[in-house]
Coordinates of C-alpha atoms in Angstrom, one line a residue:
X1 CA -193.5 89.9 90.5
X2 CA -191.3 92.7 91.0
X3 CA -190.0 93.3 94.6
X4 CA -190.5 96.6 96.3
X5 CA -187.1 97.3 97.8
X6 CA -183.5 96.0 97.2
X7 CA -181.7 96.6 100.5
X8 CA -178.0 97.1 99.6
X9 CA -175.3 96.4 102.4
X10 CA -171.7 97.2 101.7
X11 CA -169.8 95.1 104.1
X12 CA -166.1 95.0 105.0
X13 CA -164.9 93.0 108.2
X14 CA -168.5 93.1 109.5
X15 CA -168.7 89.7 110.9
X16 CA -169.9 90.8 114.3
X17 CA -172.7 93.1 113.1
X18 CA -173.9 91.9 109.6
X19 CA -176.5 89.4 110.9
X20 CA -178.2 92.1 113.1
X21 CA -178.3 94.4 109.9
X22 CA -179.5 91.6 107.7
X23 CA -182.3 90.6 110.1
X24 CA -183.5 94.1 110.4
X25 CA -183.9 94.4 106.7
X26 CA -185.8 91.1 106.1
X27 CA -188.0 92.0 109.0
X28 CA -189.5 95.0 107.2
X29 CA -193.3 94.9 107.3
X30 CA -195.8 95.5 104.3
X31 CA -193.2 95.5 101.6
X32 CA -191.3 92.7 99.7
X33 CA -187.6 92.9 100.2
X34 CA -184.4 91.4 98.8
X35 CA -181.1 92.0 100.7
X36 CA -177.9 92.3 98.7
X37 CA -174.6 92.1 100.7
X38 CA -171.7 93.4 98.7
X39 CA -168.6 91.9 100.6
X40 CA -165.5 94.2 99.9
X41 CA -162.9 91.6 100.4
X42 CA -163.4 91.0 104.1
X43 CA -160.9 88.9 106.0
X44 CA -162.9 88.2 109.3
X45 CA -165.5 85.7 108.2
X46 CA -168.1 88.3 107.1
X47 CA -168.9 86.1 104.0
X48 CA -169.3 83.0 106.0
X49 CA -171.6 84.9 108.5
X50 CA -174.0 85.8 105.6
X51 CA -173.8 82.4 104.1
X52 CA -174.6 80.7 107.3
X53 CA -178.0 82.5 107.7
X54 CA -179.5 80.5 105.0
X55 CA -182.1 83.2 104.2
X56 CA -183.6 82.8 100.6
X57 CA -184.0 86.7 100.3
X58 CA -180.4 87.3 101.0
X59 CA -177.8 87.4 98.3
X60 CA -174.1 87.6 98.7
X61 CA -172.0 89.5 96.2
X62 CA -168.3 88.8 96.8
X63 CA -166.0 91.4 95.2
X64 CA -162.5 90.2 93.9
X65 CA -160.8 93.3 95.1
X66 CA -161.3 96.0 97.9
X67 CA -163.1 98.9 96.0
X68 CA -164.3 100.9 99.0
X69 CA -167.8 101.7 100.1
X70 CA -168.9 103.4 96.9
X71 CA -167.7 100.6 94.7
X72 CA -169.2 98.0 96.9
X73 CA -172.6 99.9 96.9
X74 CA -172.5 100.1 93.1
X75 CA -171.9 96.3 92.8
X76 CA -174.9 95.8 95.1
X77 CA -177.1 98.1 93.1
X78 CA -176.0 96.5 89.8
X79 CA -177.4 93.1 91.3
X80 CA -180.5 94.7 92.4
X81 CA -184.0 94.0 91.0
X82 CA -186.4 95.8 93.0
X83 CA -188.3 99.1 92.3
X84 CA -186.5 101.0 95.1
X85 CA -182.9 101.0 96.4
X86 CA -182.2 101.4 100.2
X87 CA -178.6 101.6 101.5
X88 CA -178.0 100.0 105.0
X89 CA -174.7 100.2 106.6
X90 CA -173.4 96.9 107.9
X91 CA -173.3 98.0 111.5
X92 CA -176.7 99.8 111.5
X93 CA -180.3 98.6 111.5
X94 CA -183.7 99.6 110.2
X95 CA -187.0 99.7 112.2
X96 CA -189.6 97.3 111.0
X97 CA -192.1 99.7 109.4
X98 CA -189.5 102.1 107.9
X99 CA -189.5 101.1 104.1
X100 CA -193.3 100.8 103.9
X101 CA -193.6 104.4 105.3
X102 CA -190.9 105.9 103.0
X103 CA -192.4 104.3 100.0
X104 CA -195.9 105.3 100.8
X105 CA -194.8 108.8 101.3
X106 CA -193.0 108.9 98.1
X107 CA -196.0 107.6 96.2
X108 CA -198.3 110.2 97.7
X109 CA -195.8 112.9 96.7
X110 CA -194.8 111.5 93.4
X111 CA -191.1 111.7 94.7
X112 CA -188.0 109.8 93.5
X113 CA -186.4 109.8 96.9
X114 CA -187.6 109.5 100.5
X115 CA -185.7 110.1 103.8
X116 CA -186.5 109.9 107.5
X117 CA -185.2 110.7 110.9
X118 CA -182.5 108.6 112.4
X119 CA -182.0 107.3 116.0
X120 CA -178.4 107.3 117.5
X121 CA -177.9 104.4 119.8
X122 CA -174.9 105.1 122.1
X123 CA -172.5 102.4 123.6
X124 CA -174.0 103.0 127.0
X125 CA -177.6 102.3 125.6
X126 CA -178.8 105.9 125.3
X127 CA -180.9 106.6 122.4
X128 CA -181.4 110.1 120.9
X129 CA -183.0 111.4 117.7
X130 CA -180.6 112.9 115.3
X131 CA -183.0 115.6 114.1
X132 CA -185.7 117.4 116.1
X133 CA -189.1 116.4 115.4
X134 CA -190.3 120.0 114.6
X135 CA -187.3 120.5 112.2
X136 CA -188.4 117.6 110.0
X137 CA -192.0 118.5 110.4
X138 CA -191.3 121.9 109.0
X139 CA -189.3 120.3 106.1
X140 CA -191.8 118.3 104.1
X141 CA -189.3 118.2 101.2
X142 CA -185.6 118.4 101.1
X143 CA -184.2 120.7 98.5
X144 CA -180.7 120.9 96.9
X145 CA -179.8 124.2 98.5
X146 CA -180.9 123.0 102.0
X147 CA -179.0 119.8 101.5
X148 CA -175.7 121.5 100.5
X149 CA -176.0 124.2 103.2
X150 CA -176.4 121.6 105.8
X151 CA -173.2 119.8 104.8
X152 CA -170.6 122.3 106.1
X153 CA -167.6 121.4 108.2
X154 CA -167.8 123.1 111.7
X155 CA -171.5 123.8 111.3
X156 CA -173.2 123.1 114.6
X157 CA -176.6 122.4 113.2
X158 CA -177.8 119.0 112.0
X159 CA -176.4 117.6 109.0
X160 CA -178.8 116.3 106.4
X161 CA -176.0 114.2 105.0
X162 CA -176.4 111.6 107.6
X163 CA -179.8 110.7 106.3
X164 CA -180.1 107.4 104.5
X165 CA -182.3 107.9 101.3
X166 CA -184.4 105.4 99.6
X167 CA -184.2 106.0 95.9
X168 CA -186.3 104.7 93.0
X169 CA -184.1 102.4 90.9
X170 CA -185.5 103.6 87.6
X171 CA -184.5 107.2 88.6
X172 CA -180.9 106.2 89.2
X173 CA -180.7 104.4 85.9
X174 CA -182.4 107.0 83.9
X175 CA -180.1 109.8 85.2
X176 CA -177.0 107.5 85.2
X177 CA -176.3 108.1 88.9
X178 CA -173.9 106.0 90.9
X179 CA -171.5 106.4 93.9
X180 CA -168.1 107.8 92.9
X181 CA -165.7 104.8 93.4
X182 CA -162.7 107.1 93.6
X183 CA -164.0 108.6 97.0
X184 CA -163.8 106.7 100.3
X185 CA -165.2 109.6 102.1
X186 CA -168.2 111.8 101.2
X187 CA -169.3 109.4 98.4
X188 CA -172.9 109.2 99.8
X189 CA -173.1 112.9 100.0
X190 CA -172.2 113.3 96.2
X191 CA -174.8 110.8 95.2
X192 CA -177.7 112.4 97.2
X193 CA -176.6 115.9 96.0
X194 CA -176.5 114.6 92.4
X195 CA -179.9 113.1 92.6
X196 CA -181.4 116.3 93.9
X197 CA -179.5 118.2 91.2
X198 CA -180.9 115.9 88.6
X199 CA -184.5 117.2 89.6
X200 CA -185.0 114.5 92.1
X201 CA -188.0 115.2 94.3
X202 CA -187.2 114.2 97.9
X203 CA -190.0 113.7 100.5
X204 CA -189.2 113.8 104.2
X205 CA -190.8 111.6 106.8
X206 CA -190.4 112.9 110.3
X207 CA -190.5 109.5 112.0
X208 CA -187.6 107.6 113.0
X209 CA -186.8 104.6 111.0
X210 CA -183.0 104.1 110.8
X211 CA -180.8 103.3 113.8
X212 CA -177.2 104.6 113.8
X213 CA -175.3 102.4 116.0
X214 CA -172.2 103.8 117.7
X215 CA -169.9 100.9 118.8
X216 CA -166.2 100.3 119.8
X217 CA -164.2 101.5 116.8
X218 CA -166.9 103.0 114.9
X219 CA -166.0 106.6 115.5
X220 CA -162.4 106.0 114.9
X221 CA -161.5 107.8 111.7
X222 CA -160.5 111.4 112.2
X223 CA -160.8 113.8 109.3
X224 CA -157.3 114.3 107.7
X225 CA -156.2 116.6 105.1
X226 CA -156.3 114.1 102.4
X227 CA -160.0 113.7 103.2
X228 CA -160.7 117.3 102.9
X229 CA -158.8 117.4 99.6
X230 CA -160.9 114.4 98.2
X231 CA -164.2 116.2 99.2
X232 CA -163.0 119.3 97.4
X233 CA -162.2 117.3 94.4
X234 CA -165.4 115.4 94.5
X235 CA -167.3 118.8 94.8
X236 CA -165.4 119.9 91.6
X237 CA -166.4 117.0 89.8
X238 CA -170.0 117.4 91.0
X239 CA -170.1 121.2 89.8
X240 CA -168.6 120.1 86.4
X241 CA -171.6 117.8 86.0
X242 CA -174.3 120.1 87.6
X243 CA -173.6 123.9 87.1
X244 CA -175.5 125.5 89.9
X245 CA -177.3 128.8 90.2
X246 CA -179.3 130.8 92.7
X247 CA -179.6 129.5 96.1
X248 CA -178.1 126.2 95.4
X249 CA -174.9 128.1 94.0
X250 CA -174.8 130.4 97.2
X251 CA -175.0 127.2 99.4
X252 CA -172.3 125.6 97.5
X253 CA -170.0 128.6 98.0
X254 CA -170.6 128.4 101.7
X255 CA -169.8 124.7 101.7
X256 CA -166.7 125.2 99.7
X257 CA -165.5 127.9 102.1
X258 CA -166.1 125.6 105.0
X259 CA -163.8 122.9 103.4
X260 CA -161.2 125.4 102.9
X261 CA -161.3 126.5 106.4
X262 CA -161.2 122.8 107.5
X263 CA -158.1 122.4 105.3
X264 CA -156.5 125.5 106.9
X265 CA -157.4 124.4 110.3
X266 CA -156.0 120.8 109.9
X267 CA -152.9 122.3 108.3
X268 CA -152.6 124.5 111.4
X269 CA -152.9 121.7 113.8
X270 CA -150.4 119.6 112.0
X271 CA -147.8 122.3 112.0
X272 CA -148.5 122.8 115.8
X273 CA -148.1 119.1 116.4
X274 CA -144.9 119.0 114.5
X275 CA -143.6 122.0 116.5
X276 CA -143.3 124.2 113.2
X277 CA -144.3 127.7 114.3
X278 CA -143.2 129.3 111.2
X279 CA -145.4 127.0 109.0
X280 CA -148.3 127.5 111.5
X281 CA -148.0 131.2 111.3
X282 CA -148.0 131.1 107.6
X283 CA -151.3 129.1 107.5
X284 CA -152.9 131.4 110.1
X285 CA -152.0 134.6 108.2
X286 CA -153.5 133.0 105.0
X287 CA -156.7 132.0 106.7
X288 CA -157.2 133.6 110.0
X289 CA -160.6 131.8 110.5
X290 CA -158.8 128.6 111.2
X291 CA -157.7 130.1 114.6
X292 CA -161.2 130.2 115.7
X293 CA -161.4 126.4 115.8
X294 CA -158.6 126.0 118.3
X295 CA -160.1 125.5 121.8
X296 CA -156.8 126.6 123.4
X297 CA -155.7 130.2 122.9
X298 CA -153.1 130.3 120.3
X299 CA -150.8 132.3 122.5
X300 CA -150.7 129.2 124.9
X301 CA -150.0 126.9 121.9
X302 CA -146.9 129.1 121.0
X303 CA -145.7 128.9 124.4
X304 CA -145.9 125.1 124.5
X305 CA -144.2 124.9 121.1
X306 CA -141.3 127.4 122.0
X307 CA -140.8 125.7 125.4
X308 CA -138.4 122.9 125.8
X309 CA -140.1 119.5 125.6
X310 CA -140.5 117.7 129.0
X311 CA -140.6 114.1 129.5
X312 CA -144.0 112.4 130.1
X313 CA -145.0 109.1 131.3
X314 CA -148.4 109.1 129.7
X315 CA -150.3 111.9 127.7
X316 CA -153.5 112.9 129.2
X317 CA -156.6 112.7 126.8
X318 CA -157.1 116.1 125.0
X319 CA -160.5 117.7 124.7
X320 CA -162.1 118.2 121.3
X321 CA -161.5 121.8 120.0
X322 CA -165.3 122.6 120.1
X323 CA -168.6 120.7 120.1
X324 CA -169.2 121.3 116.4
X325 CA -165.6 120.4 115.5
X326 CA -165.9 117.1 117.4
X327 CA -169.2 116.4 115.7
X328 CA -167.9 117.0 112.2
X329 CA -164.4 115.7 112.5
X330 CA -165.3 112.4 114.0
X331 CA -166.5 110.1 111.2
X332 CA -168.1 106.8 111.3
X333 CA -165.6 104.3 109.9
X334 CA -167.6 102.1 107.4
X335 CA -164.9 100.4 105.4

C-alpha cells in the first residue's frame, strides 16, 4: 500500500529538538505517514537520538558529508515512497490534523501543492499566527506573482516564503524539481517558486497547521552580503530556467530591486562599521535608497565616524534599524 505522506526532516545538530519534531509527524491523524530524517553529518548525537526512538515509521538517512539543508532534503526526498512530500524543520512541529487537511484540500482543488498558516511559538510561551486569518481566507490559491512579490527584503507585509508546502511527489519527479544544493539560504524559496512556475496549482488552507519554534540560538544568523549575493545568483538561475512575463516578471523586478537595495544597505553598514566614510559615501551615492534603512540619521553616523574613538567597557545593545529590517534580516538558522 502506498503511503500518503513522506515527512522529510533535514537535521544538523538537532539532538535537543529532533524527537519533538518526529513525534509531531508520526502523530498525524487520518493519513499514513513515514518520517525520513536526513542527518547532515551532525556531531551532537542527533543520529543516536533518532535511532533510540525505535519507531518503525521513522527512517534515518545518514549523509557522508555536510551538504547543507537543500542537499539533505534532496536525500530525504530521494528515499521517500509516499504520494506527498512534506518538509519539516528539525526544530519545528506540526499539529495533528495538518497533513489530512492539506491533502484533502489539494484533492478537492486538483492541486499539486498545499500550504497553510503557521503559528509562531516564542521563547516566553507567547503564540501568534504568522498570517492574518482574513488574508489567507481571501487567498484561496497562491499564484507565482503573489509569491514572488511577498518575498522582498525590507517588505513589512507578510512573506509567503515562510510557508511550508506539501507537494505531490509525482509532480516533483515529472517536473524534475529539487532543492538547489549550492544554496544554503533561500533554497526553499527557489523550489517553491519553481513549482509554481512549472504550472503547479497551490491551494491555501487558512487554518494553522505548522508551528514555527523560536528558541535560543535559532534567530542567530544575520543576513550578510554573501547571502544576498547567493540569492541574486539563485534568482538568475531561476530566470534562466523559467523566463517570466506579465505580472510574474513585474514581481520579479521588484524582488530583484529589493535584493539590490539590501546589498547596498549591507555594504553601507559594513563601511560605517569599518569607519570608511569614503567607501560609505560611494555606496550611498550609488544607491540612495540604502540610506532609508538606517535608523540613526546618517549625519549622526558621520559624526560618530569622524570623532576620535573613546574607550568603552561594554557596548550597549543596538536597536534594529527598522521593524521590517529586523524581520527580514533575522533568519532562522536551520543548518
